[in-house]
Coordinates of N, CA and C in Angstrom, one line a residue:
M177 N -24.6 13.0 -10.6 CA -24.4 12.5 -9.5 C -24.7 13.1 -8.4
G178 N -25.5 12.6 -7.3 CA -26.2 13.2 -6.2 C -25.1 13.9 -5.3
D179 N -25.2 15.0 -4.6 CA -24.3 15.4 -3.8 C -23.9 14.4 -2.6
G180 N -24.8 13.4 -1.9 CA -23.9 12.4 -1.1 C -23.1 11.5 -1.8
K181 N -23.3 10.9 -2.9 CA -22.6 10.2 -3.6 C -21.4 10.9 -4.1
R182 N -21.2 12.2 -4.5 CA -20.1 12.8 -4.6 C -19.4 13.2 -3.6
A183 N -19.9 13.5 -2.3 CA -19.2 13.7 -1.2 C -18.6 12.3 -0.8
R184 N -19.3 11.1 -1.0 CA -18.5 9.9 -0.4 C -17.4 9.6 -1.4
N185 N -17.4 9.8 -2.7 CA -16.4 9.8 -3.8 C -15.0 10.7 -3.2
D186 N -15.4 12.0 -3.0 CA -14.3 12.9 -2.4 C -13.9 12.2 -1.3
E187 N -14.5 11.8 -0.5 CA -13.7 11.1 0.9 C -13.3 10.1 0.7
F188 N -13.6 9.2 -0.3 CA -12.8 8.1 -0.6 C -11.5 8.3 -1.4
Q189 N -11.7 9.5 -2.3 CA -10.5 9.5 -3.0 C -9.4 10.4 -1.9
S190 N -10.0 10.9 -1.1 CA -9.0 11.9 -0.2 C -8.2 10.9 0.8
F191 N -9.0 9.6 1.2 CA -8.5 8.7 2.0 C -7.4 8.1 1.2
M192 N -7.8 7.6 -0.1 CA -6.9 6.5 -0.9 C -5.4 7.5 -1.0
V193 N -5.6 8.6 -1.4 CA -4.5 9.5 -1.9 C -3.7 9.8 -0.5
G194 N -4.1 9.9 0.6 CA -3.5 9.9 1.8 C -3.0 8.7 2.1
R195 N -3.5 7.5 1.8 CA -3.0 6.5 2.7 C -2.2 5.6 1.7
W196 N -2.1 5.8 0.2 CA -1.5 5.3 -0.7 C 0.0 4.8 -0.3
P197 N 0.6 5.7 0.0 CA 2.3 5.4 0.3 C 2.4 4.3 1.4
R198 N 1.7 4.4 2.5 CA 1.8 3.5 3.4 C 1.0 2.1 2.9
L199 N -0.1 2.0 2.3 CA -0.5 1.1 2.0 C 0.4 0.0 0.9
M200 N 1.0 1.0 0.1 CA 2.0 0.5 -0.9 C 3.1 -0.4 -0.1
R201 N 3.7 0.5 1.0 CA 4.9 -0.2 1.7 C 4.5 -1.4 2.5
T202 N 3.3 -1.6 2.9 CA 2.8 -2.6 3.7 C 2.6 -4.0 2.6
A203 N 2.0 -3.5 1.4 CA 1.7 -4.5 0.6 C 3.2 -5.0 -0.1
F204 N 4.0 -4.3 -0.3 CA 5.4 -4.5 -0.6 C 6.0 -5.5 0.1
L205 N 6.0 -5.2 1.6 CA 6.5 -6.1 2.4 C 5.7 -7.3 2.6
L206 N 4.6 -7.4 2.5 CA 3.9 -8.6 2.1 C 4.1 -9.6 1.0
T207 N 4.0 -8.8 -0.1 CA 4.2 -9.6 -1.6 C 5.8 -9.8 -2.0
G208 N 6.6 -8.7 -1.6 CA 8.0 -8.7 -2.2 C 8.1 -8.3 -3.4
E209 N 7.1 -7.8 -4.2 CA 7.3 -7.5 -5.5 C 6.3 -6.2 -5.8
Q210 N 7.1 -5.3 -6.7 CA 6.2 -4.0 -6.8 C 5.0 -4.2 -7.5
H211 N 5.1 -5.0 -8.6 CA 3.7 -5.3 -9.1 C 2.7 -5.8 -8.4
A212 N 3.1 -6.8 -7.6 CA 2.1 -7.8 -6.7 C 1.5 -6.8 -5.7
A213 N 2.3 -5.9 -5.2 CA 1.9 -5.0 -4.1 C 1.0 -3.9 -4.8
E214 N 1.0 -3.6 -5.9 CA 0.5 -2.8 -6.6 C -1.0 -3.2 -6.8
D215 N -1.1 -4.3 -7.3 CA -2.4 -5.4 -7.4 C -3.0 -5.6 -6.0
L216 N -2.5 -5.8 -5.1 CA -3.0 -6.2 -3.6 C -3.6 -4.8 -3.2
V217 N -2.9 -3.5 -3.4 CA -3.5 -2.3 -2.8 C -4.8 -2.0 -3.7
Q218 N -4.5 -2.2 -5.0 CA -5.6 -1.8 -6.0 C -6.9 -2.5 -5.7
S219 N -6.8 -4.0 -5.5 CA -7.7 -5.0 -5.2 C -8.4 -4.5 -3.9
T220 N -7.6 -4.3 -2.8 CA -8.0 -3.8 -1.6 C -9.0 -2.6 -1.8
L221 N -8.5 -1.5 -2.5 CA -9.2 -0.4 -2.6 C -10.4 -0.5 -3.4
E222 N -10.6 -1.5 -4.1 CA -11.7 -1.9 -5.1 C -12.9 -2.2 -4.0
R223 N -12.5 -3.4 -3.2 CA -13.2 -3.8 -2.3 C -13.9 -2.8 -1.4
V224 N -12.9 -2.1 -0.8 CA -13.4 -0.9 0.2 C -14.2 0.2 -0.4
Y225 N -14.0 0.6 -1.7 CA -14.7 1.6 -2.5 C -16.2 1.0 -2.4
V226 N -16.5 -0.3 -2.7 CA -17.8 -0.7 -3.0 C -18.5 -0.4 -1.5
S227 N -17.8 -0.6 -0.4 CA -18.4 -0.5 0.9 C -18.1 0.6 1.7
W228 N -17.6 1.6 0.9 CA -17.2 2.7 1.6 C -18.2 3.6 2.5
R229 N -19.3 3.5 2.2 CA -20.2 4.2 3.3 C -20.0 3.5 4.7
R230 N -19.9 2.0 4.8 CA -19.8 1.4 6.0 C -18.3 1.8 6.7
V231 N -17.4 1.7 5.5 CA -15.8 1.7 6.1 C -15.6 3.2 6.5
G232 N -16.2 4.2 5.7 CA -15.7 5.6 6.1 C -16.7 5.8 7.5
A233 N -17.5 5.1 7.8 CA -18.2 5.4 9.1 C -17.7 4.7 10.3
A234 N -16.6 3.8 10.1 CA -16.2 3.0 10.9 C -15.2 3.7 12.0
D235 N -14.9 3.3 13.1 CA -14.0 4.0 14.1 C -12.7 4.3 13.5
D236 N -12.1 3.3 12.8 CA -10.8 3.2 12.3 C -10.8 2.8 11.0
P237 N -11.2 3.5 9.7 CA -11.1 3.1 8.7 C -9.8 2.6 8.0
E238 N -9.0 3.2 8.4 CA -7.4 2.6 8.1 C -7.4 0.9 8.7
A239 N -7.7 0.7 9.9 CA -7.7 -0.5 10.3 C -8.5 -1.3 9.7
Y240 N -9.7 -0.8 8.9 CA -10.5 -1.7 8.2 C -10.0 -2.1 7.1
V241 N -9.3 -1.2 6.4 CA -8.7 -1.1 5.1 C -7.5 -2.2 5.0
R242 N -6.7 -2.1 6.2 CA -5.5 -3.2 6.5 C -6.0 -4.4 6.6
R243 N -7.1 -5.0 7.3 CA -7.5 -5.9 7.2 C -8.1 -6.7 6.2
V244 N -8.8 -5.8 5.4 CA -9.0 -6.2 3.9 C -7.8 -6.7 3.1
M245 N -6.8 -6.0 3.1 CA -5.3 -5.9 2.6 C -4.9 -7.3 3.1
I246 N -5.0 -7.6 4.3 CA -4.3 -8.9 4.8 C -5.2 -10.3 4.4
N247 N -6.6 -10.1 4.7 CA -7.3 -11.1 4.0 C -7.1 -11.4 2.5
L248 N -6.9 -10.2 1.9 CA -6.7 -10.6 0.4 C -5.4 -11.3 0.0
H249 N -4.4 -11.0 0.9 CA -2.9 -11.5 0.7 C -3.0 -13.0 1.0
A250 N -3.7 -13.3 2.3 CA -4.1 -14.3 2.8 C -4.6 -15.4 1.8
R251 N -5.5 -14.9 1.2 CA -6.3 -15.6 0.1 C -5.6 -16.1 -1.0
R252 N -4.7 -15.1 -1.5 CA -3.7 -15.2 -2.5 C -2.7 -16.4 -2.2
H253 N -2.3 -16.1 -1.0 CA -1.2 -17.2 -0.4 C -1.8 -18.6 -0.3
R254 N -3.0 -18.8 0.2 CA -3.5 -20.1 0.1 C -3.7 -20.7 -1.3
R255 N -3.8 -19.9 -2.4 CA -3.8 -20.3 -3.6 C -2.4 -20.8 -4.2
R256 N -1.6 -20.7 -3.3 CA -0.3 -21.3 -3.6 C 0.6 -20.0 -4.5
L257 N 0.2 -18.9 -4.6 CA 0.8 -17.9 -5.6 C 2.2 -17.8 -5.1
K258 N 3.4 -17.7 -5.8 CA 4.7 -17.7 -5.4 C 4.9 -16.3 -5.1
E259 N 5.8 -16.1 -4.1 CA 6.0 -14.7 -3.9 C 7.6 -14.5 -3.9
F260 N 7.9 -13.5 -4.2 CA 9.4 -13.1 -4.2 C 9.7 -11.9 -3.4
L261 N 10.3 -11.9 -2.2 CA 10.6 -10.6 -1.6 C 11.5 -9.8 -2.0
A262 N 12.6 -10.5 -2.5 CA 13.9 -9.9 -3.1 C 13.9 -10.4 -4.4
P263 N 13.5 -9.7 -5.4 CA 13.8 -10.3 -6.9 C 15.4 -10.4 -7.1
K264 N 15.7 -11.4 -8.1 CA 17.2 -11.6 -8.5 C 17.6 -10.2 -9.1
D265 N 16.8 -9.4 -9.6 CA 17.2 -8.3 -10.3 C 16.2 -7.2 -10.1
D266 N 16.8 -6.2 -9.1 CA 15.8 -5.4 -8.8 C 15.8 -4.0 -9.4
S267 N 16.6 -3.9 -10.7 CA 16.7 -2.6 -11.3 C 15.4 -2.1 -11.7
G268 N 14.4 -3.1 -11.8 CA 13.1 -2.4 -12.3 C 12.3 -1.8 -11.0
L269 N 12.7 -2.2 -10.1 CA 12.0 -2.1 -8.5 C 12.1 -0.7 -8.1
V270 N 10.9 0.0 -7.9 CA 10.8 1.2 -7.3 C 10.9 1.0 -5.7
H271 N 12.2 1.6 -5.2 CA 12.3 1.4 -4.1 C 11.7 2.7 -3.1
E272 N 11.1 1.9 -2.0 CA 10.1 2.8 -1.3 C 11.3 3.8 -0.5
I273 N 10.4 4.9 -0.3 CA 11.1 6.1 0.6 C 10.7 5.9 2.0
A274 N 11.6 5.7 3.0 CA 11.5 5.5 4.4 C 10.8 6.5 5.1
D275 N 10.0 6.1 6.3 CA 9.6 7.1 7.1 C 10.8 7.7 7.9
T276 N 10.8 9.0 8.3 CA 12.0 9.3 9.1 C 12.4 8.5 10.2
G277 N 11.3 8.1 10.9 CA 11.4 7.3 12.2 C 11.7 5.9 12.1
D278 N 11.4 5.3 10.7 CA 11.6 4.0 10.4 C 12.9 3.4 10.7
R279 N 13.2 2.6 12.0 CA 14.5 2.2 12.4 C 15.1 1.0 11.4
I280 N 14.2 0.1 10.9 CA 14.6 -0.8 9.9 C 15.2 -0.1 8.8
A281 N 14.6 1.1 8.2 CA 15.1 1.6 7.1 C 16.6 2.4 7.3
Q282 N 16.9 2.2 8.6 CA 18.5 2.7 8.8 C 19.1 1.7 8.7
A283 N 18.9 0.4 8.4 CA 19.9 -0.9 8.6 C 20.7 -0.7 7.3
D284 N 21.8 -1.2 7.4 CA 22.8 -1.1 6.4 C 22.5 -2.2 5.5
D285 N 21.8 -2.9 5.4 CA 21.7 -4.1 4.2 C 20.1 -4.4 4.0
R286 N 19.2 -3.4 3.7 CA 17.9 -3.7 3.5 C 17.6 -5.1 2.6
S287 N 18.5 -5.0 1.8 CA 18.1 -6.4 1.0 C 18.3 -7.5 1.6
A288 N 19.3 -7.6 2.6 CA 19.4 -9.0 3.3 C 18.4 -9.1 4.3
L289 N 17.8 -8.0 4.7 CA 16.7 -8.0 5.4 C 15.4 -8.6 4.9
L290 N 15.2 -7.9 3.6 CA 14.1 -8.5 3.0 C 14.2 -9.9 2.3
K291 N 15.4 -10.5 2.1 CA 15.3 -11.7 1.8 C 15.1 -12.7 2.8
A292 N 15.6 -12.3 3.9 CA 15.3 -13.1 5.4 C 13.9 -13.2 5.6
L293 N 13.1 -11.9 5.4 CA 11.8 -11.8 5.4 C 11.0 -12.8 4.6
A294 N 11.5 -12.9 3.6 CA 10.9 -14.0 2.5 C 11.0 -15.0 3.0
Q295 N 11.8 -15.4 3.9 CA 12.1 -16.9 4.1 C 10.9 -17.3 5.6
L296 N 10.4 -16.1 6.0 CA 9.3 -16.4 7.0 C 8.0 -17.0 6.7
P297 N 7.3 -18.0 7.1 CA 6.0 -18.3 6.7 C 5.2 -17.1 6.7
V298 N 4.0 -17.1 6.1 CA 3.2 -15.9 5.8 C 2.7 -15.3 7.1
R299 N 2.4 -16.3 8.1 CA 1.7 -15.6 9.3 C 2.6 -14.9 10.0
Q300 N 3.9 -15.5 9.9 CA 4.9 -14.9 10.9 C 5.4 -13.6 10.2
R301 N 5.3 -13.6 8.8 CA 5.9 -12.2 8.0 C 4.8 -11.2 8.3
E302 N 3.5 -11.6 8.3 CA 2.5 -10.6 8.6 C 2.8 -10.1 9.7
A303 N 2.9 -10.9 10.9 CA 2.9 -10.5 12.1 C 4.1 -9.4 12.3
V304 N 5.5 -9.7 11.8 CA 6.5 -9.0 11.9 C 6.4 -7.7 11.1
V305 N 5.7 -7.8 10.1 CA 5.6 -6.6 9.3 C 4.7 -5.6 9.8
L306 N 3.7 -5.8 10.4 CA 2.6 -5.0 11.0 C 3.0 -4.6 12.5
R307 N 3.8 -5.5 13.3 CA 4.2 -5.1 14.4 C 5.5 -4.2 14.4
Y308 N 6.5 -4.5 13.5 CA 7.9 -3.8 13.5 C 8.0 -2.9 12.3
W309 N 7.3 -2.8 11.4 CA 7.3 -1.9 10.2 C 6.1 -0.9 10.4
E310 N 4.9 -1.4 10.5 CA 3.9 -0.8 10.7 C 3.6 0.0 12.2
D311 N 4.4 -0.5 13.1 CA 4.4 -0.3 14.6 C 3.1 -0.3 15.0
L312 N 2.3 -1.3 14.9 CA 1.0 -1.4 15.3 C 0.9 -2.2 16.6
T313 N 0.1 -1.8 17.6 CA 0.1 -2.6 18.8 C -0.2 -4.1 18.4
E314 N -0.1 -4.9 19.4 CA -0.6 -6.4 19.5 C -2.0 -6.4 19.0
T315 N -2.8 -5.6 19.7 CA -4.2 -5.7 19.4 C -4.6 -5.2 17.9
Q316 N -3.8 -4.0 17.4 CA -4.1 -3.8 16.3 C -3.8 -4.6 15.2
A317 N -2.6 -5.2 15.2 CA -2.2 -6.5 14.6 C -3.2 -7.7 14.4
A318 N -3.5 -7.7 15.8 CA -4.7 -9.1 15.9 C -5.9 -8.5 15.1
E319 N -6.3 -7.6 14.9 CA -7.6 -7.0 14.5 C -7.2 -7.1 12.8
A320 N -6.1 -6.8 12.4 CA -5.7 -6.8 11.0 C -5.6 -8.1 10.4
M321 N -5.2 -9.0 11.1 CA -4.9 -10.4 11.0 C -6.0 -11.4 11.1
G322 N -7.0 -10.9 11.9 CA -8.4 -11.5 12.0 C -7.7 -12.8 13.2
C323 N -7.0 -12.6 14.2 CA -6.8 -13.6 14.9 C -6.6 -13.0 16.3
S324 N -6.1 -13.9 17.5 CA -5.9 -13.4 18.9 C -4.7 -12.5 19.1
V325 N -4.5 -11.9 19.9 CA -3.4 -11.1 20.5 C -2.4 -12.3 20.7
G326 N -2.5 -13.3 21.4 CA -1.7 -14.2 21.5 C -1.0 -14.9 20.5
T327 N -1.7 -15.1 19.5 CA -1.4 -15.5 18.0 C -0.3 -14.4 17.5
V328 N -0.7 -13.3 17.7 CA 0.4 -12.1 17.1 C 1.6 -12.3 17.9
K329 N 1.4 -12.4 19.0 CA 2.7 -12.2 19.8 C 3.5 -13.7 19.6
S330 N 2.9 -14.8 19.4 CA 3.5 -16.0 19.0 C 4.5 -15.8 17.6
N331 N 3.5 -15.6 16.5 CA 4.2 -15.4 15.4 C 5.1 -14.4 15.4
A332 N 5.1 -13.1 16.0 CA 6.1 -12.1 15.7 C 7.3 -12.6 16.6
A333 N 7.1 -13.3 17.6 CA 8.3 -13.9 18.5 C 9.0 -14.9 17.5
K334 N 8.3 -15.6 17.1 CA 8.7 -16.7 16.1 C 9.6 -16.1 14.8
G335 N 9.0 -15.1 14.4 CA 9.4 -14.4 13.3 C 10.9 -13.8 13.4
I336 N 10.9 -12.9 14.6 CA 12.0 -12.3 14.9 C 13.0 -13.4 15.3
A337 N 12.7 -14.3 16.2 CA 13.7 -15.3 16.3 C 14.4 -15.7 15.1
K338 N 13.7 -16.2 14.2 CA 14.2 -16.5 12.9 C 15.1 -15.7 12.1
L339 N 14.7 -14.4 12.2 CA 15.5 -13.3 11.8 C 16.8 -13.3 12.3
R340 N 16.8 -13.2 13.7 CA 17.9 -13.2 14.6 C 18.8 -14.2 14.4
A341 N 18.4 -15.3 14.0 CA 19.1 -16.7 13.7 C 20.1 -16.7 12.4
I342 N 19.7 -15.6 11.8 CA 20.6 -15.5 10.4 C 21.8 -14.8 10.8
P343 N 22.9 -15.6 10.4 CA 24.2 -14.7 10.5 C 24.3 -13.3 9.9
G344 N 24.8 -12.4 10.8 CA 25.0 -11.1 10.1 C 23.9 -10.2 10.4
L345 N 22.5 -10.7 10.6 CA 21.4 -9.9 10.4 C 20.9 -9.7 11.7
A346 N 21.3 -10.1 12.8 CA 21.1 -10.1 14.2 C 21.0 -8.3 14.5
E347 N 22.2 -7.6 14.2 CA 22.0 -6.3 14.1 C 21.0 -5.4 13.7
T348 N 20.6 -5.9 12.5 CA 19.4 -5.3 11.7 C 17.9 -5.5 12.6
V349 N 17.7 -6.4 13.1 CA 16.5 -6.7 13.5 C 16.3 -6.2 15.1
T350 N 15.2 -5.5 15.3 CA 14.9 -4.9 16.5 C 15.2 -5.6 17.9
H351 N 15.8 -5.0 18.8 CA 16.1 -6.1 20.1 C 15.0 -5.6 21.2
G352 N 14.9 -6.5 22.0 CA 13.9 -6.2 23.2 C 12.5 -6.5 22.7
G353 N 11.8 -6.2 23.9 CA 10.4 -6.3 24.0 C 9.7 -5.2 23.1
R354 N 8.3 -5.5 22.5 CA 7.8 -4.2 22.0 C 6.5 -4.0 23.0
K355 N 5.5 -3.4 22.4 CA 4.5 -2.8 23.3 C 3.8 -3.8 23.8

């Protein structure tokens, strides 16, 4: 293997290892199921690896990878694959370890929040996950979702409104405006 290819492989591996936990968290929030999340991240990284020369040279490789993940998830949803954000039996589920600054992780009942999130339409769920879990700006979320900033604002607002309307969940959902 040539030195250039080896360097690209090392760069990709470093990227993948460093981003794996965050990519898994995002994928889990999008799919709601550990195995589906792993499949989504692996499929995403397979596609990214093939184009790593272009991806690695991008201004923000993480944003590029996030966009690939959102697109793959949207394609799977369009095929009408069923998603379950809160399996009936979560005994086999590997629970994520929240970031120290993750306000949602401090909620008393994450299970209720995940069940409520599962009820949102896919685009609203994507907007809420990217804006409030991943703490992306509206512009970054729009780039990841392949839509306008206005669409992100609208979907996030509708999603948060639906979450707030669920009895007992209002205290769990972030209050006030975002970036």
